[in-house]
């Protein structure tokens, strides 16, 4: 093995993948205290030197010792998105090595929300869930990714979603940006990636989880006698709910228009070139999706 190739930066990998949204990277682990339990995450090595295939999660009781441990694979949860790499340079996204770390450990190469959801489901059996603000931050990346997918969709299939894909993308970015700004005082800056595009259905699922987290934060703020914060997070939840309803309705219309064919196939990224528009093209007549300010936001 060449001594000139640097080893995988395990701490940086954990910061980007961020399996524990409320965790702090210390040394080669990410650690989070949840109730009376400590949850730790570390990269899981294969039998080969400096080759990592997933994340190992350990749940530990400070008083009783180790409680349980589990492994979550990169390949199974689609963590490394290799669309940006040439076909000859892809390895299926299953392993992180010193030979591919420089192109894998970049924001556009990581899509960790599926792994993060699986870890959260597992740890909930043994420990309290992370605070709602960290859960919300964990899903923001997928919402931004959904906006990029909608931009792509509007380019390759402009008639989909009643021709409003670009409008939905802009509204999602506006709302997600406002939520990110309002969460910063509670969570600080996070370095999780989630910049690879997601399917619209996956994006809607993340949007609904984000909406639930906003509602939880609003209730918590009410209980803590902070009506200003409660109103802010409640408005975010209402915005997300309205966007969800509008996109869901347009998806249903797409299904009906295609004779019941699965809209998911039509929403996947296509290798076909974007349509060429000529001066004689007839412009689409569409109505823009409601923007947050149109629904009475501050």
PDB file of C-alpha atoms in Angstrom:
ATOM      1  CA  UNK A   1       0.000   0.000   0.000  1.00  0.00           C
ATOM      2  CA  UNK A   2       1.408   3.333  -1.048  1.00  0.00           C
ATOM      3  CA  UNK A   3       2.593   5.480   1.878  1.00  0.00           C
ATOM      4  CA  UNK A   4       1.777   8.581  -0.179  1.00  0.00           C
ATOM      5  CA  UNK A   5      -1.983   8.042  -0.065  1.00  0.00           C
ATOM      6  CA  UNK A   6      -3.558   9.483   3.066  1.00  0.00           C
ATOM      7  CA  UNK A   7      -5.820   7.373   5.262  1.00  0.00           C
ATOM      8  CA  UNK A   8      -9.567   7.982   5.392  1.00  0.00           C
ATOM      9  CA  UNK A   9     -10.412  10.940   7.620  1.00  0.00           C
ATOM     10  CA  UNK A  10     -12.852   9.108   9.872  1.00  0.00           C
ATOM     11  CA  UNK A  11     -13.828  12.196  11.858  1.00  0.00           C
ATOM     12  CA  UNK A  12     -14.673  14.126   8.684  1.00  0.00           C
ATOM     13  CA  UNK A  13     -16.686  11.170   7.380  1.00  0.00           C
ATOM     14  CA  UNK A  14     -18.736  11.111  10.575  1.00  0.00           C
ATOM     15  CA  UNK A  15     -19.319  14.880  10.396  1.00  0.00           C
ATOM     16  CA  UNK A  16     -20.623  14.634   6.841  1.00  0.00           C
ATOM     17  CA  UNK A  17     -22.679  11.465   7.237  1.00  0.00           C
ATOM     18  CA  UNK A  18     -23.834  12.579  10.699  1.00  0.00           C
ATOM     19  CA  UNK A  19     -25.602   9.365  11.788  1.00  0.00           C
ATOM     20  CA  UNK A  20     -26.524  11.049  15.111  1.00  0.00           C
ATOM     21  CA  UNK A  21     -28.001  14.496  14.329  1.00  0.00           C
ATOM     22  CA  UNK A  22     -27.571  15.619  17.941  1.00  0.00           C
ATOM     23  CA  UNK A  23     -24.110  14.113  18.306  1.00  0.00           C
ATOM     24  CA  UNK A  24     -20.661  15.643  18.599  1.00  0.00           C
ATOM     25  CA  UNK A  25     -17.631  14.188  16.850  1.00  0.00           C
ATOM     26  CA  UNK A  26     -14.900  13.471  19.378  1.00  0.00           C
ATOM     27  CA  UNK A  27     -11.829  11.664  18.130  1.00  0.00           C
ATOM     28  CA  UNK A  28     -13.018   8.847  15.866  1.00  0.00           C
ATOM     29  CA  UNK A  29     -16.573   8.698  17.232  1.00  0.00           C
ATOM     30  CA  UNK A  30     -19.730  10.723  17.172  1.00  0.00           C
ATOM     31  CA  UNK A  31     -21.402  10.717  20.595  1.00  0.00           C
ATOM     32  CA  UNK A  32     -24.838  11.839  21.773  1.00  0.00           C
ATOM     33  CA  UNK A  33     -26.325  11.796  25.279  1.00  0.00           C
ATOM     34  CA  UNK A  34     -30.000  10.848  25.191  1.00  0.00           C
ATOM     35  CA  UNK A  35     -31.734  10.649  28.532  1.00  0.00           C
ATOM     36  CA  UNK A  36     -29.835   8.173  30.686  1.00  0.00           C
ATOM     37  CA  UNK A  37     -28.153   6.546  27.681  1.00  0.00           C
ATOM     38  CA  UNK A  38     -25.109   7.381  25.590  1.00  0.00           C
ATOM     39  CA  UNK A  39     -25.250   6.597  21.860  1.00  0.00           C
ATOM     40  CA  UNK A  40     -21.992   6.385  19.917  1.00  0.00           C
ATOM     41  CA  UNK A  41     -21.312   6.017  16.198  1.00  0.00           C
ATOM     42  CA  UNK A  42     -18.081   4.991  14.486  1.00  0.00           C
ATOM     43  CA  UNK A  43     -17.087   3.790  11.045  1.00  0.00           C
ATOM     44  CA  UNK A  44     -17.198   0.011  10.628  1.00  0.00           C
ATOM     45  CA  UNK A  45     -14.070  -1.477   9.042  1.00  0.00           C
ATOM     46  CA  UNK A  46     -14.006  -4.502   6.761  1.00  0.00           C
ATOM     47  CA  UNK A  47     -11.282  -7.164   6.902  1.00  0.00           C
ATOM     48  CA  UNK A  48      -9.207  -4.929   4.613  1.00  0.00           C
ATOM     49  CA  UNK A  49      -7.079  -2.163   6.020  1.00  0.00           C
ATOM     50  CA  UNK A  50      -8.601   1.332   5.902  1.00  0.00           C
ATOM     51  CA  UNK A  51     -11.733   0.087   4.126  1.00  0.00           C
ATOM     52  CA  UNK A  52     -15.064   1.071   5.682  1.00  0.00           C
ATOM     53  CA  UNK A  53     -18.429  -0.442   4.783  1.00  0.00           C
ATOM     54  CA  UNK A  54     -20.818   1.270   7.166  1.00  0.00           C
ATOM     55  CA  UNK A  55     -21.434   2.758  10.578  1.00  0.00           C
ATOM     56  CA  UNK A  56     -21.519   0.848  13.867  1.00  0.00           C
ATOM     57  CA  UNK A  57     -23.896   2.219  16.510  1.00  0.00           C
ATOM     58  CA  UNK A  58     -23.436   1.394  20.185  1.00  0.00           C
ATOM     59  CA  UNK A  59     -25.900   2.136  22.977  1.00  0.00           C
ATOM     60  CA  UNK A  60     -24.276   2.353  26.397  1.00  0.00           C
ATOM     61  CA  UNK A  61     -25.653   2.886  29.878  1.00  0.00           C
ATOM     62  CA  UNK A  62     -23.212   4.889  32.031  1.00  0.00           C
ATOM     63  CA  UNK A  63     -24.212   2.776  35.020  1.00  0.00           C
ATOM     64  CA  UNK A  64     -24.783  -0.686  33.499  1.00  0.00           C
ATOM     65  CA  UNK A  65     -22.370  -0.670  30.572  1.00  0.00           C
ATOM     66  CA  UNK A  66     -23.012  -1.724  26.947  1.00  0.00           C
ATOM     67  CA  UNK A  67     -26.670  -2.279  26.090  1.00  0.00           C
ATOM     68  CA  UNK A  68     -26.697  -3.089  22.377  1.00  0.00           C
ATOM     69  CA  UNK A  69     -24.870  -2.507  19.101  1.00  0.00           C
ATOM     70  CA  UNK A  70     -25.815  -2.654  15.435  1.00  0.00           C
ATOM     71  CA  UNK A  71     -24.325  -2.080  11.989  1.00  0.00           C
ATOM     72  CA  UNK A  72     -25.744   0.047   9.162  1.00  0.00           C
ATOM     73  CA  UNK A  73     -24.226  -0.445   5.715  1.00  0.00           C
ATOM     74  CA  UNK A  74     -23.382   2.308   3.265  1.00  0.00           C
ATOM     75  CA  UNK A  75     -24.562   0.263   0.277  1.00  0.00           C
ATOM     76  CA  UNK A  76     -27.855  -0.823   1.813  1.00  0.00           C
ATOM     77  CA  UNK A  77     -28.809   2.742   2.680  1.00  0.00           C
ATOM     78  CA  UNK A  78     -27.436   4.396  -0.447  1.00  0.00           C
ATOM     79  CA  UNK A  79     -25.126   6.740   1.447  1.00  0.00           C
ATOM     80  CA  UNK A  80     -22.606   7.436  -1.300  1.00  0.00           C
ATOM     81  CA  UNK A  81     -24.131   8.849  -4.462  1.00  0.00           C
ATOM     82  CA  UNK A  82     -21.784   8.257  -7.386  1.00  0.00           C
ATOM     83  CA  UNK A  83     -23.712  10.014 -10.162  1.00  0.00           C
ATOM     84  CA  UNK A  84     -21.006  12.679 -10.287  1.00  0.00           C
ATOM     85  CA  UNK A  85     -18.324  10.054 -10.987  1.00  0.00           C
ATOM     86  CA  UNK A  86     -17.442   8.461 -14.308  1.00  0.00           C
ATOM     87  CA  UNK A  87     -18.851   4.898 -14.704  1.00  0.00           C
ATOM     88  CA  UNK A  88     -15.333   3.479 -14.766  1.00  0.00           C
ATOM     89  CA  UNK A  89     -14.632   5.052 -11.364  1.00  0.00           C
ATOM     90  CA  UNK A  90     -17.703   3.744  -9.549  1.00  0.00           C
ATOM     91  CA  UNK A  91     -17.599   0.874  -7.065  1.00  0.00           C
ATOM     92  CA  UNK A  92     -21.261   0.644  -6.146  1.00  0.00           C
ATOM     93  CA  UNK A  93     -21.034   2.980  -3.183  1.00  0.00           C
ATOM     94  CA  UNK A  94     -20.536   0.114  -0.766  1.00  0.00           C
ATOM     95  CA  UNK A  95     -17.149   0.959   0.676  1.00  0.00           C
ATOM     96  CA  UNK A  96     -15.154   4.006   1.640  1.00  0.00           C
ATOM     97  CA  UNK A  97     -11.403   3.575   1.137  1.00  0.00           C
ATOM     98  CA  UNK A  98      -8.260   5.669   1.108  1.00  0.00           C
ATOM     99  CA  UNK A  99      -8.387   5.418  -2.694  1.00  0.00           C
ATOM    100  CA  UNK A 100     -11.858   6.939  -3.152  1.00  0.00           C
ATOM    101  CA  UNK A 101     -12.221   9.125  -0.052  1.00  0.00           C
ATOM    102  CA  UNK A 102     -11.168  12.289  -1.847  1.00  0.00           C
ATOM    103  CA  UNK A 103     -14.114  12.005  -4.259  1.00  0.00           C
ATOM    104  CA  UNK A 104     -16.608  10.342  -1.901  1.00  0.00           C
ATOM    105  CA  UNK A 105     -16.252  12.588   1.141  1.00  0.00           C
ATOM    106  CA  UNK A 106     -17.685  15.665  -0.555  1.00  0.00           C
ATOM    107  CA  UNK A 107     -21.174  17.135  -0.045  1.00  0.00           C
ATOM    108  CA  UNK A 108     -22.436  16.201  -3.516  1.00  0.00           C
ATOM    109  CA  UNK A 109     -21.259  12.622  -2.972  1.00  0.00           C
ATOM    110  CA  UNK A 110     -23.204  11.877   0.211  1.00  0.00           C
ATOM    111  CA  UNK A 111     -26.905  11.181   0.695  1.00  0.00           C
ATOM    112  CA  UNK A 112     -27.229  10.006   4.286  1.00  0.00           C
ATOM    113  CA  UNK A 113     -30.848  10.600   5.243  1.00  0.00           C
ATOM    114  CA  UNK A 114     -31.870   6.945   4.737  1.00  0.00           C
ATOM    115  CA  UNK A 115     -29.110   5.716   7.022  1.00  0.00           C
ATOM    116  CA  UNK A 116     -29.910   8.425   9.547  1.00  0.00           C
ATOM    117  CA  UNK A 117     -33.587   7.413   9.603  1.00  0.00           C
ATOM    118  CA  UNK A 118     -32.649   3.756  10.131  1.00  0.00           C
ATOM    119  CA  UNK A 119     -30.309   4.650  12.981  1.00  0.00           C
ATOM    120  CA  UNK A 120     -33.010   6.794  14.610  1.00  0.00           C
ATOM    121  CA  UNK A 121     -35.524   3.934  14.414  1.00  0.00           C
ATOM    122  CA  UNK A 122     -33.017   1.564  16.013  1.00  0.00           C
ATOM    123  CA  UNK A 123     -31.841   3.839  18.829  1.00  0.00           C
ATOM    124  CA  UNK A 124     -35.441   4.762  19.737  1.00  0.00           C
ATOM    125  CA  UNK A 125     -35.814   1.231  21.136  1.00  0.00           C
ATOM    126  CA  UNK A 126     -33.211   1.909  23.819  1.00  0.00           C
ATOM    127  CA  UNK A 127     -32.987   5.668  24.292  1.00  0.00           C
ATOM    128  CA  UNK A 128     -35.029   8.821  24.047  1.00  0.00           C
ATOM    129  CA  UNK A 129     -35.195  10.319  20.539  1.00  0.00           C
ATOM    130  CA  UNK A 130     -33.017  13.344  19.778  1.00  0.00           C
ATOM    131  CA  UNK A 131     -34.545  16.774  20.445  1.00  0.00           C
ATOM    132  CA  UNK A 132     -36.983  17.903  17.751  1.00  0.00           C
ATOM    133  CA  UNK A 133     -34.704  20.691  16.545  1.00  0.00           C
ATOM    134  CA  UNK A 134     -32.002  18.163  15.602  1.00  0.00           C
ATOM    135  CA  UNK A 135     -34.550  15.886  13.952  1.00  0.00           C
ATOM    136  CA  UNK A 136     -35.710  18.865  11.892  1.00  0.00           C
ATOM    137  CA  UNK A 137     -32.148  19.759  10.885  1.00  0.00           C
ATOM    138  CA  UNK A 138     -31.541  16.170   9.816  1.00  0.00           C
ATOM    139  CA  UNK A 139     -34.399  16.359   7.297  1.00  0.00           C
ATOM    140  CA  UNK A 140     -33.659  19.810   5.907  1.00  0.00           C
ATOM    141  CA  UNK A 141     -30.990  18.449   3.570  1.00  0.00           C
ATOM    142  CA  UNK A 142     -33.478  16.079   1.922  1.00  0.00           C
ATOM    143  CA  UNK A 143     -35.916  18.975   1.384  1.00  0.00           C
ATOM    144  CA  UNK A 144     -33.209  21.031  -0.338  1.00  0.00           C
ATOM    145  CA  UNK A 145     -32.379  17.934  -2.410  1.00  0.00           C
ATOM    146  CA  UNK A 146     -36.028  17.598  -3.372  1.00  0.00           C
ATOM    147  CA  UNK A 147     -35.954  21.179  -4.664  1.00  0.00           C
ATOM    148  CA  UNK A 148     -33.034  20.278  -6.924  1.00  0.00           C
ATOM    149  CA  UNK A 149     -34.887  17.196  -8.142  1.00  0.00           C
ATOM    150  CA  UNK A 150     -37.891  19.361  -8.991  1.00  0.00           C
ATOM    151  CA  UNK A 151     -35.643  21.712 -10.976  1.00  0.00           C
ATOM    152  CA  UNK A 152     -34.365  18.726 -12.946  1.00  0.00           C
ATOM    153  CA  UNK A 153     -37.862  17.390 -13.401  1.00  0.00           C
ATOM    154  CA  UNK A 154     -39.069  20.743 -14.717  1.00  0.00           C
ATOM    155  CA  UNK A 155     -36.282  20.642 -17.307  1.00  0.00           C
ATOM    156  CA  UNK A 156     -36.801  17.116 -18.646  1.00  0.00           C
ATOM    157  CA  UNK A 157     -40.581  16.807 -18.241  1.00  0.00           C
ATOM    158  CA  UNK A 158     -42.060  20.323 -17.979  1.00  0.00           C
ATOM    159  CA  UNK A 159     -45.687  19.192 -18.090  1.00  0.00           C
ATOM    160  CA  UNK A 160     -45.377  17.194 -14.854  1.00  0.00           C
ATOM    161  CA  UNK A 161     -46.948  18.614 -11.660  1.00  0.00           C
ATOM    162  CA  UNK A 162     -49.183  20.838 -13.793  1.00  0.00           C
ATOM    163  CA  UNK A 163     -46.053  22.565 -15.096  1.00  0.00           C
ATOM    164  CA  UNK A 164     -45.229  23.904 -11.642  1.00  0.00           C
ATOM    165  CA  UNK A 165     -42.053  21.962 -10.797  1.00  0.00           C
ATOM    166  CA  UNK A 166     -39.812  25.051 -10.923  1.00  0.00           C
ATOM    167  CA  UNK A 167     -42.268  27.013  -8.784  1.00  0.00           C
ATOM    168  CA  UNK A 168     -42.407  24.266  -6.166  1.00  0.00           C
ATOM    169  CA  UNK A 169     -38.604  24.109  -6.093  1.00  0.00           C
ATOM    170  CA  UNK A 170     -38.342  27.847  -5.428  1.00  0.00           C
ATOM    171  CA  UNK A 171     -40.963  27.766  -2.669  1.00  0.00           C
ATOM    172  CA  UNK A 172     -39.303  24.768  -0.991  1.00  0.00           C
ATOM    173  CA  UNK A 173     -35.939  26.526  -0.993  1.00  0.00           C
ATOM    174  CA  UNK A 174     -37.495  29.651   0.517  1.00  0.00           C
ATOM    175  CA  UNK A 175     -39.262  27.754   3.309  1.00  0.00           C
ATOM    176  CA  UNK A 176     -36.308  25.432   4.049  1.00  0.00           C
ATOM    177  CA  UNK A 177     -33.972  28.436   4.159  1.00  0.00           C
ATOM    178  CA  UNK A 178     -36.195  30.189   6.694  1.00  0.00           C
ATOM    179  CA  UNK A 179     -36.418  27.036   8.821  1.00  0.00           C
ATOM    180  CA  UNK A 180     -32.626  26.651   8.736  1.00  0.00           C
ATOM    181  CA  UNK A 181     -32.210  30.248   9.898  1.00  0.00           C
ATOM    182  CA  UNK A 182     -34.707  29.815  12.750  1.00  0.00           C
ATOM    183  CA  UNK A 183     -33.110  26.542  13.891  1.00  0.00           C
ATOM    184  CA  UNK A 184     -29.562  27.903  14.077  1.00  0.00           C
ATOM    185  CA  UNK A 185     -29.953  29.359  17.604  1.00  0.00           C
ATOM    186  CA  UNK A 186     -31.043  25.899  18.786  1.00  0.00           C
ATOM    187  CA  UNK A 187     -28.715  23.594  16.881  1.00  0.00           C
ATOM    188  CA  UNK A 188     -25.721  25.609  15.681  1.00  0.00           C
ATOM    189  CA  UNK A 189     -24.211  24.890  12.269  1.00  0.00           C
ATOM    190  CA  UNK A 190     -24.385  21.274  11.124  1.00  0.00           C
ATOM    191  CA  UNK A 191     -22.130  19.722   8.516  1.00  0.00           C
ATOM    192  CA  UNK A 192     -24.303  16.847   7.361  1.00  0.00           C
ATOM    193  CA  UNK A 193     -24.290  16.557   3.577  1.00  0.00           C
ATOM    194  CA  UNK A 194     -27.511  15.215   2.028  1.00  0.00           C
ATOM    195  CA  UNK A 195     -26.811  17.085  -1.195  1.00  0.00           C
ATOM    196  CA  UNK A 196     -27.484  14.284  -3.662  1.00  0.00           C
ATOM    197  CA  UNK A 197     -30.883  14.455  -5.388  1.00  0.00           C
ATOM    198  CA  UNK A 198     -33.762  12.441  -3.953  1.00  0.00           C
ATOM    199  CA  UNK A 199     -36.906  11.129  -5.594  1.00  0.00           C
ATOM    200  CA  UNK A 200     -40.008  13.267  -5.134  1.00  0.00           C
ATOM    201  CA  UNK A 201     -41.720  10.582  -3.034  1.00  0.00           C
ATOM    202  CA  UNK A 202     -38.701  10.395  -0.706  1.00  0.00           C
ATOM    203  CA  UNK A 203     -38.625  14.179  -0.515  1.00  0.00           C
ATOM    204  CA  UNK A 204     -42.279  14.308   0.488  1.00  0.00           C
ATOM    205  CA  UNK A 205     -41.626  11.762   3.245  1.00  0.00           C
ATOM    206  CA  UNK A 206     -38.783  13.925   4.575  1.00  0.00           C
ATOM    207  CA  UNK A 207     -40.979  17.017   4.275  1.00  0.00           C
ATOM    208  CA  UNK A 208     -43.667  15.380   6.419  1.00  0.00           C
ATOM    209  CA  UNK A 209     -41.123  14.405   9.068  1.00  0.00           C
ATOM    210  CA  UNK A 210     -39.833  17.970   9.049  1.00  0.00           C
ATOM    211  CA  UNK A 211     -43.386  19.254   9.443  1.00  0.00           C
ATOM    212  CA  UNK A 212     -43.935  16.939  12.429  1.00  0.00           C
ATOM    213  CA  UNK A 213     -40.716  18.235  14.018  1.00  0.00           C
ATOM    214  CA  UNK A 214     -41.883  21.842  13.508  1.00  0.00           C
ATOM    215  CA  UNK A 215     -45.180  21.014  15.253  1.00  0.00           C
ATOM    216  CA  UNK A 216     -43.310  19.404  18.151  1.00  0.00           C
ATOM    217  CA  UNK A 217     -41.088  22.471  18.492  1.00  0.00           C
ATOM    218  CA  UNK A 218     -44.155  24.728  18.519  1.00  0.00           C
ATOM    219  CA  UNK A 219     -45.712  22.687  21.346  1.00  0.00           C
ATOM    220  CA  UNK A 220     -42.455  22.776  23.295  1.00  0.00           C
ATOM    221  CA  UNK A 221     -42.203  26.540  22.895  1.00  0.00           C
ATOM    222  CA  UNK A 222     -45.798  26.930  24.111  1.00  0.00           C
ATOM    223  CA  UNK A 223     -45.035  24.841  27.192  1.00  0.00           C
ATOM    224  CA  UNK A 224     -41.915  26.925  27.861  1.00  0.00           C
ATOM    225  CA  UNK A 225     -43.947  30.156  27.572  1.00  0.00           C
ATOM    226  CA  UNK A 226     -42.170  31.353  24.428  1.00  0.00           C
ATOM    227  CA  UNK A 227     -45.136  32.305  22.215  1.00  0.00           C
ATOM    228  CA  UNK A 228     -42.933  34.040  19.643  1.00  0.00           C
ATOM    229  CA  UNK A 229     -40.953  30.887  18.883  1.00  0.00           C
ATOM    230  CA  UNK A 230     -44.146  28.823  18.954  1.00  0.00           C
ATOM    231  CA  UNK A 231     -45.740  31.023  16.298  1.00  0.00           C
ATOM    232  CA  UNK A 232     -42.643  30.851  14.075  1.00  0.00           C
ATOM    233  CA  UNK A 233     -42.457  27.043  14.092  1.00  0.00           C
ATOM    234  CA  UNK A 234     -46.229  26.701  13.764  1.00  0.00           C
ATOM    235  CA  UNK A 235     -46.151  28.865  10.632  1.00  0.00           C
ATOM    236  CA  UNK A 236     -43.347  26.732   9.208  1.00  0.00           C
ATOM    237  CA  UNK A 237     -45.453  23.613   9.816  1.00  0.00           C
ATOM    238  CA  UNK A 238     -48.413  25.222   8.044  1.00  0.00           C
ATOM    239  CA  UNK A 239     -46.234  26.195   5.072  1.00  0.00           C
ATOM    240  CA  UNK A 240     -44.891  22.650   4.752  1.00  0.00           C
ATOM    241  CA  UNK A 241     -48.388  21.199   5.061  1.00  0.00           C
ATOM    242  CA  UNK A 242     -49.677  23.454   2.272  1.00  0.00           C
ATOM    243  CA  UNK A 243     -46.757  22.563  -0.023  1.00  0.00           C
ATOM    244  CA  UNK A 244     -47.263  18.851   0.713  1.00  0.00           C
ATOM    245  CA  UNK A 245     -50.966  19.079  -0.145  1.00  0.00           C
ATOM    246  CA  UNK A 246     -50.360  20.938  -3.395  1.00  0.00           C
ATOM    247  CA  UNK A 247     -47.605  18.624  -4.661  1.00  0.00           C
ATOM    248  CA  UNK A 248     -49.584  15.543  -3.621  1.00  0.00           C
ATOM    249  CA  UNK A 249     -52.628  16.813  -5.515  1.00  0.00           C
ATOM    250  CA  UNK A 250     -50.571  17.460  -8.654  1.00  0.00           C
ATOM    251  CA  UNK A 251     -48.990  14.007  -8.394  1.00  0.00           C
ATOM    252  CA  UNK A 252     -52.475  12.485  -8.234  1.00  0.00           C
ATOM    253  CA  UNK A 253     -53.436  14.460 -11.328  1.00  0.00           C
ATOM    254  CA  UNK A 254     -50.344  13.152 -13.107  1.00  0.00           C
ATOM    255  CA  UNK A 255     -51.308   9.579 -12.248  1.00  0.00           C
ATOM    256  CA  UNK A 256     -54.811  10.117 -13.548  1.00  0.00           C
ATOM    257  CA  UNK A 257     -53.515  11.699 -16.756  1.00  0.00           C
ATOM    258  CA  UNK A 258     -51.193   8.775 -17.422  1.00  0.00           C
ATOM    259  CA  UNK A 259     -53.964   6.230 -17.020  1.00  0.00           C
ATOM    260  CA  UNK A 260     -52.895   5.070 -13.587  1.00  0.00           C
ATOM    261  CA  UNK A 261     -49.236   4.439 -14.497  1.00  0.00           C
ATOM    262  CA  UNK A 262     -46.870   4.791 -11.599  1.00  0.00           C
ATOM    263  CA  UNK A 263     -45.713   8.376 -11.452  1.00  0.00           C
ATOM    264  CA  UNK A 264     -42.526   7.326  -9.706  1.00  0.00           C
ATOM    265  CA  UNK A 265     -41.084   6.021 -12.984  1.00  0.00           C
ATOM    266  CA  UNK A 266     -41.768   9.354 -14.643  1.00  0.00           C
ATOM    267  CA  UNK A 267     -40.101  11.272 -11.820  1.00  0.00           C
ATOM    268  CA  UNK A 268     -36.758   9.481 -11.949  1.00  0.00           C
ATOM    269  CA  UNK A 269     -33.861  11.312 -13.472  1.00  0.00           C
ATOM    270  CA  UNK A 270     -33.729  10.530 -17.162  1.00  0.00           C
ATOM    271  CA  UNK A 271     -30.718  10.180 -19.382  1.00  0.00           C
ATOM    272  CA  UNK A 272     -32.679  11.759 -22.223  1.00  0.00           C
ATOM    273  CA  UNK A 273     -31.529  15.268 -23.213  1.00  0.00           C
ATOM    274  CA  UNK A 274     -33.614  18.248 -22.152  1.00  0.00           C
ATOM    275  CA  UNK A 275     -36.163  19.312 -24.795  1.00  0.00           C
ATOM    276  CA  UNK A 276     -35.089  21.956 -27.270  1.00  0.00           C
ATOM    277  CA  UNK A 277     -37.432  24.917 -27.273  1.00  0.00           C
ATOM    278  CA  UNK A 278     -37.942  26.932 -30.432  1.00  0.00           C
ATOM    279  CA  UNK A 279     -39.417  30.379 -30.883  1.00  0.00           C
ATOM    280  CA  UNK A 280     -42.582  28.754 -32.181  1.00  0.00           C
ATOM    281  CA  UNK A 281     -43.068  26.692 -29.033  1.00  0.00           C
ATOM    282  CA  UNK A 282     -46.307  27.340 -27.235  1.00  0.00           C
ATOM    283  CA  UNK A 283     -45.629  28.495 -23.663  1.00  0.00           C
ATOM    284  CA  UNK A 284     -47.255  26.515 -20.889  1.00  0.00           C
ATOM    285  CA  UNK A 285     -50.128  28.242 -19.160  1.00  0.00           C
ATOM    286  CA  UNK A 286     -49.776  27.401 -15.467  1.00  0.00           C
ATOM    287  CA  UNK A 287     -50.574  28.806 -12.088  1.00  0.00           C
ATOM    288  CA  UNK A 288     -47.707  29.229  -9.660  1.00  0.00           C
ATOM    289  CA  UNK A 289     -47.851  27.320  -6.340  1.00  0.00           C
ATOM    290  CA  UNK A 290     -48.732  29.393  -3.310  1.00  0.00           C
ATOM    291  CA  UNK A 291     -45.672  31.054  -1.797  1.00  0.00           C
ATOM    292  CA  UNK A 292     -45.266  31.376   1.988  1.00  0.00           C
ATOM    293  CA  UNK A 293     -45.943  35.114   1.943  1.00  0.00           C
ATOM    294  CA  UNK A 294     -49.145  34.485   0.008  1.00  0.00           C
ATOM    295  CA  UNK A 295     -50.373  32.400   2.919  1.00  0.00           C
ATOM    296  CA  UNK A 296     -50.036  35.181   5.450  1.00  0.00           C
ATOM    297  CA  UNK A 297     -46.443  34.719   6.585  1.00  0.00           C
ATOM    298  CA  UNK A 298     -44.705  37.543   8.346  1.00  0.00           C
TER     299      UNK A 298
END
